[in-house]
Short mmCIF file of C-alpha atoms in Angstrom, two decimals:
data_model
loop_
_atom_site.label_atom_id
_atom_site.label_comp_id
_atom_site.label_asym_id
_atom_site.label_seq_id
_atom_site.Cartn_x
_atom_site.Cartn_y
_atom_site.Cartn_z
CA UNK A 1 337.38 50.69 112.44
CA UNK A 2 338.57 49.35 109.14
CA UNK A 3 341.93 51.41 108.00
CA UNK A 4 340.91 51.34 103.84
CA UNK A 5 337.62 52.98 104.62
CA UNK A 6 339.01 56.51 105.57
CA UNK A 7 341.79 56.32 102.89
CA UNK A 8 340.05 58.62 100.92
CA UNK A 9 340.08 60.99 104.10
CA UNK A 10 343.64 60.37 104.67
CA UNK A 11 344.41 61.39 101.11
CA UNK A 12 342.42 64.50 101.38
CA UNK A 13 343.96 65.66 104.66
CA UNK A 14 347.37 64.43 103.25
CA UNK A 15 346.61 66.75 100.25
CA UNK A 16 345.16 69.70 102.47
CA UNK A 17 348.79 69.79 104.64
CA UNK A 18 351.14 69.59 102.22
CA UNK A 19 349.04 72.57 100.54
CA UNK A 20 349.43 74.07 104.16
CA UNK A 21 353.21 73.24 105.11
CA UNK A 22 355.04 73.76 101.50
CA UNK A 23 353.81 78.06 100.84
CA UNK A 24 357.08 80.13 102.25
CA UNK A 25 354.47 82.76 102.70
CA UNK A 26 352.63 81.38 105.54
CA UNK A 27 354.05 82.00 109.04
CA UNK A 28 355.26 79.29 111.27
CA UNK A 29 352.88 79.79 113.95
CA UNK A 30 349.33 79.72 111.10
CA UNK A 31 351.02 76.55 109.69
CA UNK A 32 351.28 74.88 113.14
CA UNK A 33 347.55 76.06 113.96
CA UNK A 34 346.19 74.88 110.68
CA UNK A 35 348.01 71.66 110.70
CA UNK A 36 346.06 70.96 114.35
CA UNK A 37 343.16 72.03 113.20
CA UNK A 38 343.16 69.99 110.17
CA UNK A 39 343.95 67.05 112.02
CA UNK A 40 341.66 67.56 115.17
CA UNK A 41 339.25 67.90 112.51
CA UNK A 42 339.83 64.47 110.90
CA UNK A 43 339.91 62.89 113.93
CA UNK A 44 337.04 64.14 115.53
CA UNK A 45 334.74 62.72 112.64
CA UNK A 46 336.44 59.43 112.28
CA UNK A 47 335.58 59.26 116.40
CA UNK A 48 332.05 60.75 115.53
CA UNK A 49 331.47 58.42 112.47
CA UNK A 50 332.53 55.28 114.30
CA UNK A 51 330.67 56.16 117.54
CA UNK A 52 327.15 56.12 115.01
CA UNK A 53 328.20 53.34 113.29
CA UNK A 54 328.89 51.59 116.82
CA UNK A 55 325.35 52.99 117.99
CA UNK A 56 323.30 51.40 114.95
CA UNK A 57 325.10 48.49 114.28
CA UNK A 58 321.99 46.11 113.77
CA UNK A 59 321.23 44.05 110.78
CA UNK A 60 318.91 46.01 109.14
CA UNK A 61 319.87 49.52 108.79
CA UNK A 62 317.82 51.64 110.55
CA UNK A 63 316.42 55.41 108.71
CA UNK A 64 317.76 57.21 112.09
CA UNK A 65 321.41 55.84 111.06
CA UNK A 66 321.20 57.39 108.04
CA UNK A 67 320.23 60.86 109.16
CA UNK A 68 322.80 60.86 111.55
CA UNK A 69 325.54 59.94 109.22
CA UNK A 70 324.49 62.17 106.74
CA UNK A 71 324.02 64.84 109.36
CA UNK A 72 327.26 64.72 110.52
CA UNK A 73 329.20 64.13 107.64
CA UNK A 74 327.66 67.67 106.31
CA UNK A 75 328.96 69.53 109.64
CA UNK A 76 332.11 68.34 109.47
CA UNK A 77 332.58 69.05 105.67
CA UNK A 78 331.29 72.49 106.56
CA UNK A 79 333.94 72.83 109.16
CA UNK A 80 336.84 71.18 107.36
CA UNK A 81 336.49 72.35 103.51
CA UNK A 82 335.13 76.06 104.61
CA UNK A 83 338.05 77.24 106.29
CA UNK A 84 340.37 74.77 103.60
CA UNK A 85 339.34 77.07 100.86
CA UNK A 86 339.59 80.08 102.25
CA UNK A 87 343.13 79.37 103.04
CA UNK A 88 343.52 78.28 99.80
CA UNK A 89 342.17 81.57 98.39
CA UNK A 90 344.47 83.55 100.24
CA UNK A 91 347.58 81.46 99.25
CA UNK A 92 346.30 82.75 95.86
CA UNK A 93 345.72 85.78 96.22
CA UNK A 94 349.49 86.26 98.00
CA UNK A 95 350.83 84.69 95.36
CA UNK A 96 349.40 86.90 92.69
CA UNK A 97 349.98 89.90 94.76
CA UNK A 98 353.73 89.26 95.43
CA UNK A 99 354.98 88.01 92.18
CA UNK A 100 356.64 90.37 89.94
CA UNK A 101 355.93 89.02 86.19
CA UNK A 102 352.75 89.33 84.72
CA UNK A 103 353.11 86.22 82.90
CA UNK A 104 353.58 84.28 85.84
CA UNK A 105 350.51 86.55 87.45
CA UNK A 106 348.47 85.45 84.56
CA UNK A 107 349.91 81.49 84.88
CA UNK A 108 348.98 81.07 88.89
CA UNK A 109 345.59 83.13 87.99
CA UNK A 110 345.02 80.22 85.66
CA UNK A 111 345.89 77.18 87.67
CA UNK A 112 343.36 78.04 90.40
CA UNK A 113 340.80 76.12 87.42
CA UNK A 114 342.09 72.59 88.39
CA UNK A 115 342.60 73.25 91.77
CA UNK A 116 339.07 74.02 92.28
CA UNK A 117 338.05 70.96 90.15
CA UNK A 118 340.47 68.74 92.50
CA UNK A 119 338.69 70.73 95.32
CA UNK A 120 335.45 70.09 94.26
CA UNK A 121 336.43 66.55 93.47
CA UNK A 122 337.67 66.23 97.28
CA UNK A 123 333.98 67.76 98.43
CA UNK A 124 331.79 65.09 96.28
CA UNK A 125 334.30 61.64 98.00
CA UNK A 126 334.13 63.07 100.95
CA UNK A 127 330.41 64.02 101.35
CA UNK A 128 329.09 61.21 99.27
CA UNK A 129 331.42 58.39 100.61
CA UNK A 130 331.24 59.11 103.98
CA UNK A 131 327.34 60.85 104.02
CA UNK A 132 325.28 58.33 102.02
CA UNK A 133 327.44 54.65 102.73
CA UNK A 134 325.63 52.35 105.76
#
């Protein structure tokens, strides 16, 4: 397992917590549960991703390596950025729903724009550096 190949993963789930931990709105108990889950998460496909690698490590890299890797780099985006932005949606919509000026209504409305680019950013390194790389 090399450490600077799931740096981008690290920065994502890095990202994903502090989004999780910092929100005064969120209870204790949902920030300890999504903090595991996060993390069980990550782990779980840096165990599943080394385990194929492991499996098909000839020379020549074989078609079935690819289909796996691909394969389960699409699950575990599925399970990991799914629930992420739903979360994220409903930090929004909290926000917007228990803040008192309309101007700062209208400011949070408008700042969901680059967090969905970052978002979408995070979707695209994850599912094309970890899906398509031998």
């Amino acid at each position: 397992m090399k450490f600077l190949e799931y740096l981008p993963l690290l920065f994502i789930v890095g990202v994903t917590l502090l989004y999780v931990l910092i929100p005064k709105t969120t209870k204790p108990l949902y920030k300890k549960f999504l903090t595991a889950f996060f993390i069980l998460v990550a782990v779980v496909f840096i165990i599943g991703r080394e385990y194929i690698d492991y499996k098909y490590n000839d020379t020549p890299v074989p078609d079935i390596f690819w289909e796996l890797n691909t394969r389960w780099t699409n699950i575990i985006s599925t399970i990991y950025f799914v629930p992420a932005a739903i979360y994220f949606l409903f930090v929004y919509i909290r926000s917007i729903y228990y803040t008192k000026e309309m101007a700062l209504k209208i400011f949070i409305g408008f700042s969901i724009i680059p967090i969905s680019l970052g978002f979408a950013v995070a979707l695209f390194v994850f599912g094309f550096g970890y899906g398509y790389s031998p």
